[in-house]
Coordinates of C-alpha atoms and ligand atoms in Angstrom, one line a residue:
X1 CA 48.1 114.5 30.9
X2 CA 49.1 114.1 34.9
X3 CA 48.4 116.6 36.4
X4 CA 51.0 116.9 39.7
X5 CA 48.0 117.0 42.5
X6 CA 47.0 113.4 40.9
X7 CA 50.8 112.3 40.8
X8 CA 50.6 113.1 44.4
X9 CA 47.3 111.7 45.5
X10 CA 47.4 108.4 43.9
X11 CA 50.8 107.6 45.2
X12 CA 52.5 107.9 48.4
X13 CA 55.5 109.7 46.9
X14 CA 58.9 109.3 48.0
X15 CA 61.0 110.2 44.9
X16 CA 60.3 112.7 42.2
X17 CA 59.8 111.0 38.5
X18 CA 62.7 111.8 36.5
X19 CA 60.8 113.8 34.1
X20 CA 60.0 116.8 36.6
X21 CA 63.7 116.9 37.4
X22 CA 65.4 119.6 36.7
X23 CA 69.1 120.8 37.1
X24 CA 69.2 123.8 38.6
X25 CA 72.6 125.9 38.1
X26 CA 73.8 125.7 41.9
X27 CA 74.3 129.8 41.9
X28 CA 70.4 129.5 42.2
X29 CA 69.6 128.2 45.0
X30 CA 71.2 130.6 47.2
X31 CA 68.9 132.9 48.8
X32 CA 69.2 136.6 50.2
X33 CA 67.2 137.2 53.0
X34 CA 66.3 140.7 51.8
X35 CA 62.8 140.6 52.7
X36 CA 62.5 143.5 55.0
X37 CA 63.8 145.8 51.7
X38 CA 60.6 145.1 49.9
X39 CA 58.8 148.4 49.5
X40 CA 55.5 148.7 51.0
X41 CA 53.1 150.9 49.9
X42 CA 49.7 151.8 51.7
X43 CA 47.0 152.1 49.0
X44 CA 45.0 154.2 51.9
X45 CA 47.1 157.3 51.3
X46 CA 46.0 157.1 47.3
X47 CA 42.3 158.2 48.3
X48 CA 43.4 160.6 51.2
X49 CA 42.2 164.0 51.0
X50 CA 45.4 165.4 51.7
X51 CA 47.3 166.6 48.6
X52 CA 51.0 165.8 50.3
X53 CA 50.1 162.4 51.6
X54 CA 48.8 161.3 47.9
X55 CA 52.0 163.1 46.6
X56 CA 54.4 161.3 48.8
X57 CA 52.3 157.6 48.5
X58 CA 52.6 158.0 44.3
X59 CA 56.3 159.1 44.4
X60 CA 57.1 155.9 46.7
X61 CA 54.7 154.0 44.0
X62 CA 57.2 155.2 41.6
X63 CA 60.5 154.7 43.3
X64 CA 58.7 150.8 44.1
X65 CA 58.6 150.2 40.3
X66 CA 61.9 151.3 39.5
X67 CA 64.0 150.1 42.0
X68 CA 62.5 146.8 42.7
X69 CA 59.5 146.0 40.3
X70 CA 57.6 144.6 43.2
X71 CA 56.1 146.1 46.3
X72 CA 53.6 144.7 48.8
X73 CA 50.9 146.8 49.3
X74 CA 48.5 147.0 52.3
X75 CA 45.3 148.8 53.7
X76 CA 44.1 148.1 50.1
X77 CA 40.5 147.0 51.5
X78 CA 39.5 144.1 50.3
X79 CA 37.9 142.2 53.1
X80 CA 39.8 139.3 54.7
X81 CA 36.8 136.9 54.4
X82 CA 36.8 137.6 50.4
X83 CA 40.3 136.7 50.2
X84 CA 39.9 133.5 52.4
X85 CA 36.9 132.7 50.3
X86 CA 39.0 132.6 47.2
X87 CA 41.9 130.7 48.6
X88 CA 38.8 127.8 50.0
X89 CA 37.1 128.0 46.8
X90 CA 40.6 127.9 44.6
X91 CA 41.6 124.2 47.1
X92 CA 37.9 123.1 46.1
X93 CA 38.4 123.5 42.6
X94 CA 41.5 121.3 43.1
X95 CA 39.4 119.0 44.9
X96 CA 37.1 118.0 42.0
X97 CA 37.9 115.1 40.3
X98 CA 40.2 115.3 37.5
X99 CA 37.5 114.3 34.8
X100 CA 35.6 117.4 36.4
X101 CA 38.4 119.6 35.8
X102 CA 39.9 118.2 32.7
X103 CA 36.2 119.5 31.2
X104 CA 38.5 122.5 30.6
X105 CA 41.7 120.9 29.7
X106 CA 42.6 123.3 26.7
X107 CA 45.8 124.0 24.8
X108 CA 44.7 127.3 23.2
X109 CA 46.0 130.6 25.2
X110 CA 42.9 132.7 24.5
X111 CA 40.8 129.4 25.8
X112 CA 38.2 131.3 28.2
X113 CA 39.1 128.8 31.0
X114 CA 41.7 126.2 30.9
X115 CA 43.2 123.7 33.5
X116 CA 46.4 122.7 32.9
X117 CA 50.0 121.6 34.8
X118 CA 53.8 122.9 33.7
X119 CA 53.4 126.0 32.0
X120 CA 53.3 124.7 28.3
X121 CA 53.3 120.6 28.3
X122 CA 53.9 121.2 24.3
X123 CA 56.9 123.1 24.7
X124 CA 58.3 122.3 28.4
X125 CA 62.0 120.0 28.3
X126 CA 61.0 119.0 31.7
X127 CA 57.8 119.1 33.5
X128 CA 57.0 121.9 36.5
X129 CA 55.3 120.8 39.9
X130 CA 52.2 123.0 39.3
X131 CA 48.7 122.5 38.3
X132 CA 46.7 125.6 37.1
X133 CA 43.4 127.1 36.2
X134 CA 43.5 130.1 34.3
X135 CA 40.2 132.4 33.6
X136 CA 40.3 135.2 31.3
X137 CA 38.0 137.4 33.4
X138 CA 37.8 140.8 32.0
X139 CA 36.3 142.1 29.6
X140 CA 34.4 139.1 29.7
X141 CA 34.0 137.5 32.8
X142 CA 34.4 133.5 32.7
X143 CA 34.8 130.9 36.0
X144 CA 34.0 127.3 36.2
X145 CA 30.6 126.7 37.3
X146 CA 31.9 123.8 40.0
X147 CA 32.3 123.8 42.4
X148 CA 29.3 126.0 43.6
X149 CA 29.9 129.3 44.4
X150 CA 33.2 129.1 43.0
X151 CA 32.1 132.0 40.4
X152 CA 30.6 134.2 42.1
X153 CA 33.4 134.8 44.8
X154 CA 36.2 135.5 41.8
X155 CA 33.7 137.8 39.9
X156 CA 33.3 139.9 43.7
X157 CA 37.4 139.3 44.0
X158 CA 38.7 140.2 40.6
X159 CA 36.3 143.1 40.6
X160 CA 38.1 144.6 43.4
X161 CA 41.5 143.8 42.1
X162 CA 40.7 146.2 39.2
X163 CA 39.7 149.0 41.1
X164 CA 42.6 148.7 43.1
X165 CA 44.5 148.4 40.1
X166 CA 43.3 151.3 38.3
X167 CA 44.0 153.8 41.2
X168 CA 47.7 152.4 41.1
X169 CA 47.9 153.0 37.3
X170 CA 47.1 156.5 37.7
X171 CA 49.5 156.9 40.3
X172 CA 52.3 155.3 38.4
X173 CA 50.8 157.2 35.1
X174 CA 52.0 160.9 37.0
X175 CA 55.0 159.1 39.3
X176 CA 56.3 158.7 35.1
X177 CA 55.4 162.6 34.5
X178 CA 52.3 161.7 32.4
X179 CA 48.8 162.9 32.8
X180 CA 47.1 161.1 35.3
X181 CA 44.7 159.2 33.2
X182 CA 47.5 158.7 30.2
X183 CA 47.8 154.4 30.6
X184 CA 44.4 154.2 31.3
X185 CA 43.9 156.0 27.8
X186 CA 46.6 154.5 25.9
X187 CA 46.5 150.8 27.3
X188 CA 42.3 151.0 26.7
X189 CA 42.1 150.1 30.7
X190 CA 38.8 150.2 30.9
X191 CA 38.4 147.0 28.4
X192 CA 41.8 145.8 29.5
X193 CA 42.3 142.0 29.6
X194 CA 42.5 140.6 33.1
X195 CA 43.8 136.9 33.5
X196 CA 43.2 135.2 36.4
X197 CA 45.9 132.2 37.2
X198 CA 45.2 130.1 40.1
X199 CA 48.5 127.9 40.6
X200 CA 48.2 124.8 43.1
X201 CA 51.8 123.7 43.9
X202 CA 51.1 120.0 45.9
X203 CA 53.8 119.1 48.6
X204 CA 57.0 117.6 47.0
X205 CA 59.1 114.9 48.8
X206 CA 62.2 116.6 47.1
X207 CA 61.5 119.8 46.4
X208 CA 65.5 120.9 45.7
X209 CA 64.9 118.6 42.5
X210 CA 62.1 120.1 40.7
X211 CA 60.6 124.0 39.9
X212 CA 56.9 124.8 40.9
X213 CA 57.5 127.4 38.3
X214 CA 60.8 129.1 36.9
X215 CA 62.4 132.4 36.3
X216 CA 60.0 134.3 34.2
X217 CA 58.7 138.0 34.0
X218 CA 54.8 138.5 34.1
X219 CA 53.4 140.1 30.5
X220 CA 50.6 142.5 31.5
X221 CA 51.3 146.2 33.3
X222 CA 50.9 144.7 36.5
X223 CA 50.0 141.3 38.3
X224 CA 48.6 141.4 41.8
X225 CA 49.0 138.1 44.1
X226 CA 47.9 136.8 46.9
X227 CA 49.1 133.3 48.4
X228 CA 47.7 130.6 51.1
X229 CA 50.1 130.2 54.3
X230 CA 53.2 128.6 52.1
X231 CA 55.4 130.5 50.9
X232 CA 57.1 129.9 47.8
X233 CA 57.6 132.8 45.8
X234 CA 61.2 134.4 45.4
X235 CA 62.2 137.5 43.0
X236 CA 65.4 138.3 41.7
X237 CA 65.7 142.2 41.1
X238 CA 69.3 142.7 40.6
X239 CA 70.5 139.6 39.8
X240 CA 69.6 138.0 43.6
X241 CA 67.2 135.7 44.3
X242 CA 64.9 136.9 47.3
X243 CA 62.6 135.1 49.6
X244 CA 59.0 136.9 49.6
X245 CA 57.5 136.3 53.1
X246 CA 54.3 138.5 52.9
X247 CA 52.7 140.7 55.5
X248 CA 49.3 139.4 56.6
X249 CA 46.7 140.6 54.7
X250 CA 49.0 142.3 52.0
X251 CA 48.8 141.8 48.1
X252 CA 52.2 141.7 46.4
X253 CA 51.8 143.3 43.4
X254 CA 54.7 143.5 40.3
X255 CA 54.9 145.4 37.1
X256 CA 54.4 143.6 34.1
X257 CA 56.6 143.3 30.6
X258 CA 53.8 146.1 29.2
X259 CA 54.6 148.4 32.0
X260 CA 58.7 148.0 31.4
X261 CA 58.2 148.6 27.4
X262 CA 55.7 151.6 27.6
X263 CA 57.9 153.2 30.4
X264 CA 61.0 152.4 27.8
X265 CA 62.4 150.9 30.6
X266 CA 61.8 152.9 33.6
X267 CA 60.2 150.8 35.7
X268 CA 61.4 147.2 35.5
X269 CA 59.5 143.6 35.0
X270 CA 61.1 141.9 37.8
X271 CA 62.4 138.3 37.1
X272 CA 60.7 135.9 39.6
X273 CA 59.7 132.1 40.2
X274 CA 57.8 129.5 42.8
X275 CA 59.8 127.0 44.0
X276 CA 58.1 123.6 45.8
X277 CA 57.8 122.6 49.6
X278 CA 57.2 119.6 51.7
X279 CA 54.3 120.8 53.9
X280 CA 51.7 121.3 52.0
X281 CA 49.7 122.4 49.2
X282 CA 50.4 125.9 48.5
X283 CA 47.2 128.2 46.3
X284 CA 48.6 131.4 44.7
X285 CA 46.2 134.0 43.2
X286 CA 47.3 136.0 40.5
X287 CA 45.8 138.4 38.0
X288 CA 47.5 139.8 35.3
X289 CA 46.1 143.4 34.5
X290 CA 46.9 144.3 30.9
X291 CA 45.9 146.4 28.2
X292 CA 42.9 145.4 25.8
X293 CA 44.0 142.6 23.7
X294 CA 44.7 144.3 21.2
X295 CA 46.5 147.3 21.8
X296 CA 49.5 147.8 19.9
X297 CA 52.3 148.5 22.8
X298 CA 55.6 150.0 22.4
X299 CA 57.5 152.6 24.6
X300 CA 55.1 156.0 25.2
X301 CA 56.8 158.7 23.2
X302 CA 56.9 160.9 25.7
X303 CA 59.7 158.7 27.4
X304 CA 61.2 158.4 24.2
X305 CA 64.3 161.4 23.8
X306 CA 67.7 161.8 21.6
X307 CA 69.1 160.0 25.2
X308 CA 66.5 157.5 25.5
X309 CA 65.9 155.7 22.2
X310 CA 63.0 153.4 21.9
X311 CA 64.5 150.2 23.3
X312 CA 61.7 147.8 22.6
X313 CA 59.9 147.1 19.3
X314 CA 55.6 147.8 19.4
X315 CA 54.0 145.0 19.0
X316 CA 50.1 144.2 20.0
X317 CA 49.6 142.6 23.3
X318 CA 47.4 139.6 22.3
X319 CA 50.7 138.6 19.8
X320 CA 53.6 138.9 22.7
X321 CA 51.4 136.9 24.8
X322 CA 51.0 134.0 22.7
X323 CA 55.5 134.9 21.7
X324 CA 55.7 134.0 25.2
X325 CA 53.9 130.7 25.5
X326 CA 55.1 129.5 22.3
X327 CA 58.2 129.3 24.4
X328 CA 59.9 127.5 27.1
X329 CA 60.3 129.4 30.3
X330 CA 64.2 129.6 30.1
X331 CA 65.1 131.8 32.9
X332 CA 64.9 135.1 30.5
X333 CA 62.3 137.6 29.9
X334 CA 60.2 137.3 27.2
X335 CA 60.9 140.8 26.9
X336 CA 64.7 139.8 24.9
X337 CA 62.4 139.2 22.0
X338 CA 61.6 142.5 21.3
X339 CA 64.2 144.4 22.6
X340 CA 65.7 146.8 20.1
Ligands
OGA401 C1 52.7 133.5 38.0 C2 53.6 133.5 39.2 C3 54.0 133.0 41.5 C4 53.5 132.2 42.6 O1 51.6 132.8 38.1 O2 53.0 134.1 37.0 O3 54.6 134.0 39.1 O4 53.9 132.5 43.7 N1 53.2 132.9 40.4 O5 52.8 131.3 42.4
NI402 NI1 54.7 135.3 37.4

């Protein structure tokens, strides 16, 4: 295995190898600068001790999930030094050489760290201009132990991106009309899986030719990100692709494939994708909060009515995880697997 940050070092690039191109339907690459529409939602007014303020931030919570999917969320307090830490310590990882990192070179989904490029080199037509590490970090916590220090700052960093996490799944638990602790009961939160994905997209002499990563939804209730200066990221809620250029300091956070099933399709998984750049290398920091492994998830039947039939099979979260890397990233949800 190449992995693209080798491709790139070891050659001065000035075409893209023929195996990472992809044609892209020419309806894609148009882009809706729709930016300033993307909710925000200030996490400060969750922990406020005034009953209206906490009201009004989980209704907007809610309105977020079902209008768009995605919302950017800020005063969330996590430090800015914690999140520059993880961005250095993410580009030093890269740095290592690749005999260091191919030590966790895996093929195996529930591997507890794996380094990899594409999304699923046994499965992807054409290659994707991404390398990535992936950590399964909760309940059990697992890092690389290079370079130093490496561990210790995701451990502090993906500790805080649960508690975040947890307050917004109450909030969206009662923005549904549920009791405030019902995912949290239901999804097993407190031993829920979170999977850390560190994606390194290196600079691309033609980016228009290739796909950092394609249209996909996110499996999990909800991912949050976080990204380096590049942008990259676009998300297509109703059928338009969308630029994401974050607010400093914000995490954009987007509801998950478990979210849209047990909310029998309230709230949406939005489709989304990276695309390449020129400038630089670009680190983006995701973690995908789901339930425990393995919880059995189909819609909650308290969303399920005579007008709102069960639209997506149950089915346990550690299986549809490993239904969607058996498969290609196509441009579709996962989630038309299950469908009823
Ligand atoms: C992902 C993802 C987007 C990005 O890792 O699932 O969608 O901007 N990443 O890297
Ligand atoms: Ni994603």
């Amino acid at each position: 295995m190449f992995s693209v940050k080798e491709l790139v070092d070891s050659n001065s690039l000035r075409s893209v190898p023929s195996n990472y191109i992809c044609l892209n339907n020419p309806e894609d690459s148009i882009l809706y600068n729709e930016t300033e529409n993307i909710p925000t939602i200030d996490f400060s007014q969750f922990t406020s001790s005034n009953p209206n303020e906490r009201s009004k931030a989980i209704q907007q919570l809610g309105n977020a999930c079902r209008d768009w999917g995605f919302f950017m969320l800020i005063n969330h307090g996590v430090s800015e030094t914690l999140r520059d830490e993880v961005i250095r310590a993410s580009q030093g990882f890269f740095d290592l050489t690749e005999k260091e990192k191919m030590e966790h070179s895996g093929r195996n989904l529930f591997d507890p760290i794996r380094y990899g490029t594409s999304f699923n080199v046994t499965v992807d037509k054409t290659l994707f201009w991404r390398d990535y590490l992936k950590c399964h970090v909760h309940p059990h916590f697992n890092a690389p132990s290079k370079p130093p220090g490496f561990s210790q700052t995701l451990e502090e960093y993906i500790t805080k991106g649960r508690e975040l996490i947890a307050e917004l799944l109450k909030g969206i638990s009662l923005s549904l009309g549920l009791e405030e602790n019902y995912i949290h009961k239901r999804m097993n939160v407190d031993l829920g899986s979170q999977l850390l994905v560190i994606n390194c997209y290196p600079p691309c002499p033609k980016p228009e030719l290739v796909m950092g990563l394609p249209a996909h939804t996110d499996h999990g209730l909800l991912t949050l990100l976080m990204q380096n200066e590049l942008g990259g990221l676009q998300i297509q809620p109703n059928g338009k692709w969308i630029p994401v250029h974050p607010l400093p300091n914000s995490f954009f956070i987007n509801t998950g494939d478990h979210m849209e099933i047990l909310s029998n399709g309230k709230y949406k998984s939005v489709v989304h994708r990276a695309v390449a750049n020129t400038k630089g290398i670009r680190f983006s920091v995701g973690i995908a909060h789901g339930p425990e492994l393995d919880t059995i998830v189909g819609p909650a039947p308290e969303l399920v009515g005579d007008d709102d039939p069960a639209a997506y099979r149950a089915i346990k979260y550690r299986d549809y995880m490993q239904l969607q890397q058996n498969h290609e990233l196509d441009g579709k949800s996962c989630l038309d697997r299950i469908r009823i």
